Amino acid sequence: QLVRRSSTSSALLYLSHPWHRLTATNKPFSARFSIGSFPGGADGPPGGWVQLRISWSMSGVSSPSDVSLTLDGQAIRWQPEPHVDRQFHQHTFYRQDDSRALSQGQHELLFRVGRPDAGATLCHLMIHIFASGFGSHRAMGRSADRFHTRRGDPPAGAPASGTGDDATGGLIGTFPVSSAAGHVIGYRPTQDSCLMREMRHTRLCPVCHEAIWRNLLTSTGARRARVSLIHWVQISQAQDFTAAM
């Protein structure tokens, strides 16, 4: 039940690692995707699609004037970091604010160079869509749990403190991993609340944290180096009280 609810309440619409150089002579990078009807039914929460999330990484940019982003001709406001190394960004459209971005049918996202000398490179691009209540106990099932404790479930699209832009607030559950074609090929324990997946997050989720420690302590190198969770042991000789009697 947990797997079915997770799979039907989110979908990967687009995935690419183009490493595309954006220059004045090159064409804008175009990403076309389609939004279908929400599967709904008994396996998913009602309400339909409510969030469209665009995640991308770029290098060679330090100002929003370097590269412009548009979705169906609508400008996307974004603020790059003040350096030219690779940086990760997200932008979320909410149905209550802009229903056009989540309308059924074909959509086009464009990355266009703003300054001829910007030297920007689009490294990766992902587009996800989420249903009403995605990541909540109601949507994911009662067996789901959070590792960031807080009161109640967030409203749709409201991330918890310390979890970046992950609206699930660090929920531990069964979240789908999809191929570039949009097919579910596996599952992961969190949505975007782990450094192993989201580079802007500052911590590992409990599942990855435990797995890393297990691998470190059971590896051949660890056994050879006698690595242990016991840091220090002092052995002293017991005092012979019988001589004093």
PDB file of C-alpha atoms in Angstrom:
ATOM      1  CA  GLN A   1       0.000   0.000   0.000  1.00  0.00           C
ATOM      2  CA  LEU A   2       2.836   2.398   0.852  1.00  0.00           C
ATOM      3  CA  VAL A   3       4.554   1.690  -2.488  1.00  0.00           C
ATOM      4  CA  ARG A   4       1.375   2.158  -4.519  1.00  0.00           C
ATOM      5  CA  ARG A   5       0.460   5.444  -2.856  1.00  0.00           C
ATOM      6  CA  SER A   6       3.964   6.842  -3.317  1.00  0.00           C
ATOM      7  CA  SER A   7       4.076   5.913  -7.000  1.00  0.00           C
ATOM      8  CA  THR A   8       0.689   7.389  -7.866  1.00  0.00           C
ATOM      9  CA  SER A   9       1.184  10.662  -5.978  1.00  0.00           C
ATOM     10  CA  SER A  10       4.292  11.776  -7.882  1.00  0.00           C
ATOM     11  CA  ALA A  11       5.735  11.425 -11.367  1.00  0.00           C
ATOM     12  CA  LEU A  12       8.963  12.241 -13.182  1.00  0.00           C
ATOM     13  CA  LEU A  13       8.124  14.167 -16.352  1.00  0.00           C
ATOM     14  CA  TYR A  14      11.616  14.948 -17.647  1.00  0.00           C
ATOM     15  CA  LEU A  15      15.196  13.891 -16.912  1.00  0.00           C
ATOM     16  CA  SER A  16      18.367  14.849 -18.760  1.00  0.00           C
ATOM     17  CA  HIS A  17      22.066  15.512 -18.146  1.00  0.00           C
ATOM     18  CA  PRO A  18      22.783  17.530 -21.301  1.00  0.00           C
ATOM     19  CA  TRP A  19      25.911  19.469 -20.233  1.00  0.00           C
ATOM     20  CA  HIS A  20      24.710  21.955 -22.816  1.00  0.00           C
ATOM     21  CA  ARG A  21      26.763  25.093 -23.408  1.00  0.00           C
ATOM     22  CA  LEU A  22      24.533  28.164 -23.602  1.00  0.00           C
ATOM     23  CA  THR A  23      26.051  30.739 -25.940  1.00  0.00           C
ATOM     24  CA  ALA A  24      24.773  33.526 -28.152  1.00  0.00           C
ATOM     25  CA  THR A  25      25.366  31.386 -31.254  1.00  0.00           C
ATOM     26  CA  ASN A  26      23.689  28.234 -29.889  1.00  0.00           C
ATOM     27  CA  LYS A  27      19.947  27.752 -29.802  1.00  0.00           C
ATOM     28  CA  PRO A  28      18.219  27.974 -26.413  1.00  0.00           C
ATOM     29  CA  PHE A  29      17.999  24.635 -24.642  1.00  0.00           C
ATOM     30  CA  SER A  30      14.441  23.343 -24.957  1.00  0.00           C
ATOM     31  CA  ALA A  31      12.856  20.752 -22.673  1.00  0.00           C
ATOM     32  CA  ARG A  32       9.420  19.575 -23.777  1.00  0.00           C
ATOM     33  CA  PHE A  33       7.233  17.520 -21.461  1.00  0.00           C
ATOM     34  CA  SER A  34       3.618  16.485 -21.152  1.00  0.00           C
ATOM     35  CA  ILE A  35       1.267  16.518 -18.156  1.00  0.00           C
ATOM     36  CA  GLY A  36      -1.403  13.829 -18.216  1.00  0.00           C
ATOM     37  CA  SER A  37      -4.439  13.304 -16.082  1.00  0.00           C
ATOM     38  CA  PHE A  38      -3.963  12.341 -12.469  1.00  0.00           C
ATOM     39  CA  PRO A  39      -4.413   8.562 -11.971  1.00  0.00           C
ATOM     40  CA  GLY A  40      -6.232   9.055  -8.650  1.00  0.00           C
ATOM     41  CA  GLY A  41      -8.382   6.142  -7.638  1.00  0.00           C
ATOM     42  CA  ALA A  42      -8.113   4.239  -4.385  1.00  0.00           C
ATOM     43  CA  ASP A  43      -4.303   4.096  -4.542  1.00  0.00           C
ATOM     44  CA  GLY A  44      -3.701   7.848  -4.568  1.00  0.00           C
ATOM     45  CA  PRO A  45      -4.894  10.909  -2.679  1.00  0.00           C
ATOM     46  CA  PRO A  46      -7.676  13.002  -4.223  1.00  0.00           C
ATOM     47  CA  GLY A  47      -7.149  16.532  -5.478  1.00  0.00           C
ATOM     48  CA  GLY A  48      -5.065  15.938  -8.580  1.00  0.00           C
ATOM     49  CA  TRP A  49      -1.689  17.454  -9.413  1.00  0.00           C
ATOM     50  CA  VAL A  50      -0.863  20.494  -7.258  1.00  0.00           C
ATOM     51  CA  GLN A  51       2.909  21.064  -7.664  1.00  0.00           C
ATOM     52  CA  LEU A  52       5.268  21.204 -10.627  1.00  0.00           C
ATOM     53  CA  ARG A  53       8.907  21.233  -9.554  1.00  0.00           C
ATOM     54  CA  ILE A  54      11.839  22.090 -11.825  1.00  0.00           C
ATOM     55  CA  SER A  55      15.300  21.097 -10.567  1.00  0.00           C
ATOM     56  CA  TRP A  56      18.470  21.960 -12.455  1.00  0.00           C
ATOM     57  CA  SER A  57      22.191  22.579 -12.040  1.00  0.00           C
ATOM     58  CA  MET A  58      24.374  25.029 -13.931  1.00  0.00           C
ATOM     59  CA  SER A  59      27.938  26.231 -14.007  1.00  0.00           C
ATOM     60  CA  GLY A  60      29.442  29.440 -15.305  1.00  0.00           C
ATOM     61  CA  VAL A  61      26.669  31.704 -13.988  1.00  0.00           C
ATOM     62  CA  SER A  62      26.729  34.208 -11.143  1.00  0.00           C
ATOM     63  CA  SER A  63      23.879  36.572 -12.027  1.00  0.00           C
ATOM     64  CA  PRO A  64      20.228  36.033 -13.052  1.00  0.00           C
ATOM     65  CA  SER A  65      20.936  38.128 -16.141  1.00  0.00           C
ATOM     66  CA  ASP A  66      23.355  35.444 -17.391  1.00  0.00           C
ATOM     67  CA  VAL A  67      20.593  32.957 -18.259  1.00  0.00           C
ATOM     68  CA  SER A  68      16.835  33.405 -18.546  1.00  0.00           C
ATOM     69  CA  LEU A  69      14.297  30.633 -17.921  1.00  0.00           C
ATOM     70  CA  THR A  70      10.784  30.537 -19.312  1.00  0.00           C
ATOM     71  CA  LEU A  71       7.977  27.990 -19.065  1.00  0.00           C
ATOM     72  CA  ASP A  72       5.507  28.334 -21.920  1.00  0.00           C
ATOM     73  CA  GLY A  73       6.746  31.901 -22.387  1.00  0.00           C
ATOM     74  CA  GLN A  74       6.340  32.765 -18.697  1.00  0.00           C
ATOM     75  CA  ALA A  75       9.540  34.016 -17.057  1.00  0.00           C
ATOM     76  CA  ILE A  76      10.915  32.082 -14.073  1.00  0.00           C
ATOM     77  CA  ARG A  77      12.599  34.188 -11.432  1.00  0.00           C
ATOM     78  CA  TRP A  78      15.755  32.673  -9.986  1.00  0.00           C
ATOM     79  CA  GLN A  79      18.855  33.801  -8.128  1.00  0.00           C
ATOM     80  CA  PRO A  80      22.186  32.039  -8.758  1.00  0.00           C
ATOM     81  CA  GLU A  81      24.967  31.876  -6.208  1.00  0.00           C
ATOM     82  CA  PRO A  82      27.759  34.492  -6.535  1.00  0.00           C
ATOM     83  CA  HIS A  83      30.245  32.037  -8.055  1.00  0.00           C
ATOM     84  CA  VAL A  84      30.698  30.234 -11.366  1.00  0.00           C
ATOM     85  CA  ASP A  85      31.090  26.679 -10.015  1.00  0.00           C
ATOM     86  CA  ARG A  86      28.305  24.145 -10.478  1.00  0.00           C
ATOM     87  CA  GLN A  87      25.257  25.102  -8.419  1.00  0.00           C
ATOM     88  CA  PHE A  88      21.863  23.492  -7.849  1.00  0.00           C
ATOM     89  CA  HIS A  89      18.489  25.204  -8.056  1.00  0.00           C
ATOM     90  CA  GLN A  90      14.769  24.473  -7.818  1.00  0.00           C
ATOM     91  CA  HIS A  91      11.593  26.295  -8.741  1.00  0.00           C
ATOM     92  CA  THR A  92       8.091  25.102  -7.853  1.00  0.00           C
ATOM     93  CA  PHE A  93       4.811  26.081  -9.464  1.00  0.00           C
ATOM     94  CA  TYR A  94       1.710  25.701  -7.291  1.00  0.00           C
ATOM     95  CA  ARG A  95      -1.709  25.111  -8.763  1.00  0.00           C
ATOM     96  CA  GLN A  96      -3.371  27.681  -6.506  1.00  0.00           C
ATOM     97  CA  ASP A  97      -0.959  30.362  -7.808  1.00  0.00           C
ATOM     98  CA  ASP A  98      -0.561  29.364 -11.446  1.00  0.00           C
ATOM     99  CA  SER A  99      -2.860  26.676 -12.792  1.00  0.00           C
ATOM    100  CA  ARG A 100      -1.483  27.080 -16.341  1.00  0.00           C
ATOM    101  CA  ALA A 101       1.840  25.471 -15.406  1.00  0.00           C
ATOM    102  CA  LEU A 102       0.009  22.318 -14.242  1.00  0.00           C
ATOM    103  CA  SER A 103      -2.558  22.175 -17.027  1.00  0.00           C
ATOM    104  CA  GLN A 104      -2.848  18.966 -19.029  1.00  0.00           C
ATOM    105  CA  GLY A 105      -1.030  18.869 -22.339  1.00  0.00           C
ATOM    106  CA  GLN A 106       2.353  19.823 -23.788  1.00  0.00           C
ATOM    107  CA  HIS A 107       4.702  22.312 -22.106  1.00  0.00           C
ATOM    108  CA  GLU A 108       8.094  23.772 -23.036  1.00  0.00           C
ATOM    109  CA  LEU A 109      10.865  24.964 -20.727  1.00  0.00           C
ATOM    110  CA  LEU A 110      13.544  27.175 -22.311  1.00  0.00           C
ATOM    111  CA  PHE A 111      17.030  28.091 -21.066  1.00  0.00           C
ATOM    112  CA  ARG A 112      18.279  31.094 -23.008  1.00  0.00           C
ATOM    113  CA  VAL A 113      21.624  32.889 -22.633  1.00  0.00           C
ATOM    114  CA  GLY A 114      21.281  36.445 -21.352  1.00  0.00           C
ATOM    115  CA  ARG A 115      24.814  37.747 -21.851  1.00  0.00           C
ATOM    116  CA  PRO A 116      26.961  36.606 -24.786  1.00  0.00           C
ATOM    117  CA  ASP A 117      30.020  36.275 -22.537  1.00  0.00           C
ATOM    118  CA  ALA A 118      28.248  34.439 -19.711  1.00  0.00           C
ATOM    119  CA  GLY A 119      29.746  31.006 -20.522  1.00  0.00           C
ATOM    120  CA  ALA A 120      26.899  29.104 -18.863  1.00  0.00           C
ATOM    121  CA  THR A 121      26.515  25.324 -19.008  1.00  0.00           C
ATOM    122  CA  LEU A 122      23.293  23.484 -18.177  1.00  0.00           C
ATOM    123  CA  CYS A 123      24.426  20.330 -16.376  1.00  0.00           C
ATOM    124  CA  HIS A 124      21.247  18.483 -15.451  1.00  0.00           C
ATOM    125  CA  LEU A 125      17.493  19.021 -15.506  1.00  0.00           C
ATOM    126  CA  MET A 126      14.616  17.201 -13.785  1.00  0.00           C
ATOM    127  CA  ILE A 127      10.912  18.014 -13.778  1.00  0.00           C
ATOM    128  CA  HIS A 128       8.592  16.376 -11.236  1.00  0.00           C
ATOM    129  CA  ILE A 129       4.888  16.691 -10.582  1.00  0.00           C
ATOM    130  CA  PHE A 130       3.239  16.035  -7.212  1.00  0.00           C
ATOM    131  CA  ALA A 131      -0.295  15.311  -6.082  1.00  0.00           C
ATOM    132  CA  SER A 132      -2.278  16.860  -3.275  1.00  0.00           C
ATOM    133  CA  GLY A 133      -0.941  15.777   0.118  1.00  0.00           C
ATOM    134  CA  PHE A 134       2.243  14.251  -1.313  1.00  0.00           C
ATOM    135  CA  GLY A 135       4.557  13.153   1.490  1.00  0.00           C
ATOM    136  CA  SER A 136       1.993  13.423   4.261  1.00  0.00           C
ATOM    137  CA  HIS A 137       0.925  10.505   6.450  1.00  0.00           C
ATOM    138  CA  ARG A 138      -2.454  10.624   4.733  1.00  0.00           C
ATOM    139  CA  ALA A 139      -0.917  10.226   1.275  1.00  0.00           C
ATOM    140  CA  MET A 140       1.916   7.846   2.142  1.00  0.00           C
ATOM    141  CA  GLY A 141       0.207   5.588   4.664  1.00  0.00           C
ATOM    142  CA  ARG A 142       0.305   5.334   8.439  1.00  0.00           C
ATOM    143  CA  SER A 143       3.522   3.290   8.469  1.00  0.00           C
ATOM    144  CA  ALA A 144       5.548   6.270   7.216  1.00  0.00           C
ATOM    145  CA  ASP A 145       7.555   8.253   9.720  1.00  0.00           C
ATOM    146  CA  ARG A 146       9.614  11.436   9.852  1.00  0.00           C
ATOM    147  CA  PHE A 147      13.148  11.906  11.096  1.00  0.00           C
ATOM    148  CA  HIS A 148      12.617  15.670  11.469  1.00  0.00           C
ATOM    149  CA  THR A 149      10.105  15.826  14.299  1.00  0.00           C
ATOM    150  CA  ARG A 150       7.519  18.570  14.071  1.00  0.00           C
ATOM    151  CA  ARG A 151       3.835  19.099  14.676  1.00  0.00           C
ATOM    152  CA  GLY A 152       1.433  17.748  12.089  1.00  0.00           C
ATOM    153  CA  ASP A 153       1.702  17.582   8.334  1.00  0.00           C
ATOM    154  CA  PRO A 154       2.648  20.652   6.296  1.00  0.00           C
ATOM    155  CA  PRO A 155       0.300  22.302   3.854  1.00  0.00           C
ATOM    156  CA  ALA A 156       0.915  21.276   0.257  1.00  0.00           C
ATOM    157  CA  GLY A 157       4.272  22.608  -0.862  1.00  0.00           C
ATOM    158  CA  ALA A 158       5.481  23.826   2.526  1.00  0.00           C
ATOM    159  CA  PRO A 159       8.950  22.405   3.337  1.00  0.00           C
ATOM    160  CA  ALA A 160       9.979  21.715   6.914  1.00  0.00           C
ATOM    161  CA  SER A 161      12.793  23.620   8.547  1.00  0.00           C
ATOM    162  CA  GLY A 162      16.153  22.049   7.760  1.00  0.00           C
ATOM    163  CA  THR A 163      14.933  19.951   4.843  1.00  0.00           C
ATOM    164  CA  GLY A 164      15.648  22.311   1.947  1.00  0.00           C
ATOM    165  CA  ASP A 165      12.790  22.395  -0.554  1.00  0.00           C
ATOM    166  CA  ASP A 166      11.512  18.935   0.335  1.00  0.00           C
ATOM    167  CA  ALA A 167       7.810  19.333   1.114  1.00  0.00           C
ATOM    168  CA  THR A 168       7.773  15.913   2.790  1.00  0.00           C
ATOM    169  CA  GLY A 169       9.728  17.347   5.711  1.00  0.00           C
ATOM    170  CA  GLY A 170      12.151  14.420   5.866  1.00  0.00           C
ATOM    171  CA  LEU A 171       9.503  11.719   5.743  1.00  0.00           C
ATOM    172  CA  ILE A 172      10.894   8.182   5.723  1.00  0.00           C
ATOM    173  CA  GLY A 173       8.847   6.148   3.276  1.00  0.00           C
ATOM    174  CA  THR A 174       9.033   4.555  -0.155  1.00  0.00           C
ATOM    175  CA  PHE A 175       9.657   7.142  -2.874  1.00  0.00           C
ATOM    176  CA  PRO A 176       9.937   6.104  -6.525  1.00  0.00           C
ATOM    177  CA  VAL A 177      13.131   6.310  -8.571  1.00  0.00           C
ATOM    178  CA  SER A 178      12.359   6.748 -12.260  1.00  0.00           C
ATOM    179  CA  SER A 179      14.276   6.295 -15.492  1.00  0.00           C
ATOM    180  CA  ALA A 180      14.613   9.014 -18.111  1.00  0.00           C
ATOM    181  CA  ALA A 181      11.589   7.465 -19.823  1.00  0.00           C
ATOM    182  CA  GLY A 182       9.524   7.998 -16.678  1.00  0.00           C
ATOM    183  CA  HIS A 183       9.309   4.325 -15.671  1.00  0.00           C
ATOM    184  CA  VAL A 184       9.658   3.452 -11.976  1.00  0.00           C
ATOM    185  CA  ILE A 185      12.837   1.379 -11.602  1.00  0.00           C
ATOM    186  CA  GLY A 186      13.193   1.332  -7.812  1.00  0.00           C
ATOM    187  CA  TYR A 187      12.535   3.126  -4.552  1.00  0.00           C
ATOM    188  CA  ARG A 188      14.462   5.290  -2.103  1.00  0.00           C
ATOM    189  CA  PRO A 189      13.735   6.080   1.565  1.00  0.00           C
ATOM    190  CA  THR A 190      13.303   9.871   1.210  1.00  0.00           C
ATOM    191  CA  GLN A 191      12.189  12.315  -1.451  1.00  0.00           C
ATOM    192  CA  ASP A 192      14.757  15.139  -1.328  1.00  0.00           C
ATOM    193  CA  SER A 193      15.880  15.085   2.323  1.00  0.00           C
ATOM    194  CA  CYS A 194      19.258  13.411   1.916  1.00  0.00           C
ATOM    195  CA  LEU A 195      22.644  14.671   0.769  1.00  0.00           C
ATOM    196  CA  MET A 196      23.039  11.543  -1.349  1.00  0.00           C
ATOM    197  CA  ARG A 197      20.303  12.887  -3.655  1.00  0.00           C
ATOM    198  CA  GLU A 198      19.916  16.603  -2.972  1.00  0.00           C
ATOM    199  CA  MET A 199      23.218  18.501  -3.033  1.00  0.00           C
ATOM    200  CA  ARG A 200      21.714  21.493  -1.253  1.00  0.00           C
ATOM    201  CA  HIS A 201      20.803  19.391   1.747  1.00  0.00           C
ATOM    202  CA  THR A 202      23.299  19.400   4.607  1.00  0.00           C
ATOM    203  CA  ARG A 203      22.700  15.963   6.149  1.00  0.00           C
ATOM    204  CA  LEU A 204      22.329  12.320   5.302  1.00  0.00           C
ATOM    205  CA  CYS A 205      19.016  10.638   5.996  1.00  0.00           C
ATOM    206  CA  PRO A 206      19.043   8.000   8.792  1.00  0.00           C
ATOM    207  CA  VAL A 207      18.947   5.139   6.269  1.00  0.00           C
ATOM    208  CA  CYS A 208      22.059   6.270   4.375  1.00  0.00           C
ATOM    209  CA  HIS A 209      23.773   7.264   7.623  1.00  0.00           C
ATOM    210  CA  GLU A 210      23.372   3.762   9.013  1.00  0.00           C
ATOM    211  CA  ALA A 211      24.331   2.116   5.707  1.00  0.00           C
ATOM    212  CA  ILE A 212      27.575   4.097   5.499  1.00  0.00           C
ATOM    213  CA  TRP A 213      28.550   3.188   9.054  1.00  0.00           C
ATOM    214  CA  ARG A 214      27.760  -0.481   8.411  1.00  0.00           C
ATOM    215  CA  ASN A 215      29.890  -0.479   5.265  1.00  0.00           C
ATOM    216  CA  LEU A 216      32.745   1.304   7.000  1.00  0.00           C
ATOM    217  CA  LEU A 217      32.799  -1.053   9.976  1.00  0.00           C
ATOM    218  CA  THR A 218      32.442  -4.271   7.965  1.00  0.00           C
ATOM    219  CA  SER A 219      34.798  -3.455   5.094  1.00  0.00           C
ATOM    220  CA  THR A 220      38.042  -5.354   4.603  1.00  0.00           C
ATOM    221  CA  GLY A 221      40.047  -2.191   5.211  1.00  0.00           C
ATOM    222  CA  ALA A 222      38.236  -1.526   8.471  1.00  0.00           C
ATOM    223  CA  ARG A 223      38.884  -5.033   9.754  1.00  0.00           C
ATOM    224  CA  ARG A 224      42.530  -4.820   8.720  1.00  0.00           C
ATOM    225  CA  ALA A 225      42.897  -1.438  10.421  1.00  0.00           C
ATOM    226  CA  ARG A 226      40.944  -2.750  13.416  1.00  0.00           C
ATOM    227  CA  VAL A 227      38.415   0.106  13.159  1.00  0.00           C
ATOM    228  CA  SER A 228      35.848  -0.072  15.928  1.00  0.00           C
ATOM    229  CA  LEU A 229      33.190   2.089  17.585  1.00  0.00           C
ATOM    230  CA  ILE A 230      35.167   1.596  20.804  1.00  0.00           C
ATOM    231  CA  HIS A 231      37.632   4.499  20.692  1.00  0.00           C
ATOM    232  CA  TRP A 232      39.764   3.854  23.735  1.00  0.00           C
ATOM    233  CA  VAL A 233      40.242   1.166  26.380  1.00  0.00           C
ATOM    234  CA  GLN A 234      42.450   1.381  29.463  1.00  0.00           C
ATOM    235  CA  ILE A 235      43.436  -1.876  31.155  1.00  0.00           C
ATOM    236  CA  SER A 236      44.685  -1.702  34.719  1.00  0.00           C
ATOM    237  CA  GLN A 237      45.783  -4.421  37.083  1.00  0.00           C
ATOM    238  CA  ALA A 238      43.283  -5.297  39.784  1.00  0.00           C
ATOM    239  CA  GLN A 239      44.471  -4.539  43.304  1.00  0.00           C
ATOM    240  CA  ASP A 240      45.138  -7.589  45.486  1.00  0.00           C
ATOM    241  CA  PHE A 241      43.115  -6.973  48.664  1.00  0.00           C
ATOM    242  CA  THR A 242      43.951 -10.382  50.175  1.00  0.00           C
ATOM    243  CA  ALA A 243      47.482  -9.285  51.050  1.00  0.00           C
ATOM    244  CA  ALA A 244      46.195  -6.481  53.231  1.00  0.00           C
ATOM    245  CA  MET A 245      43.877  -8.739  55.243  1.00  0.00           C
TER     246      MET A 245
END
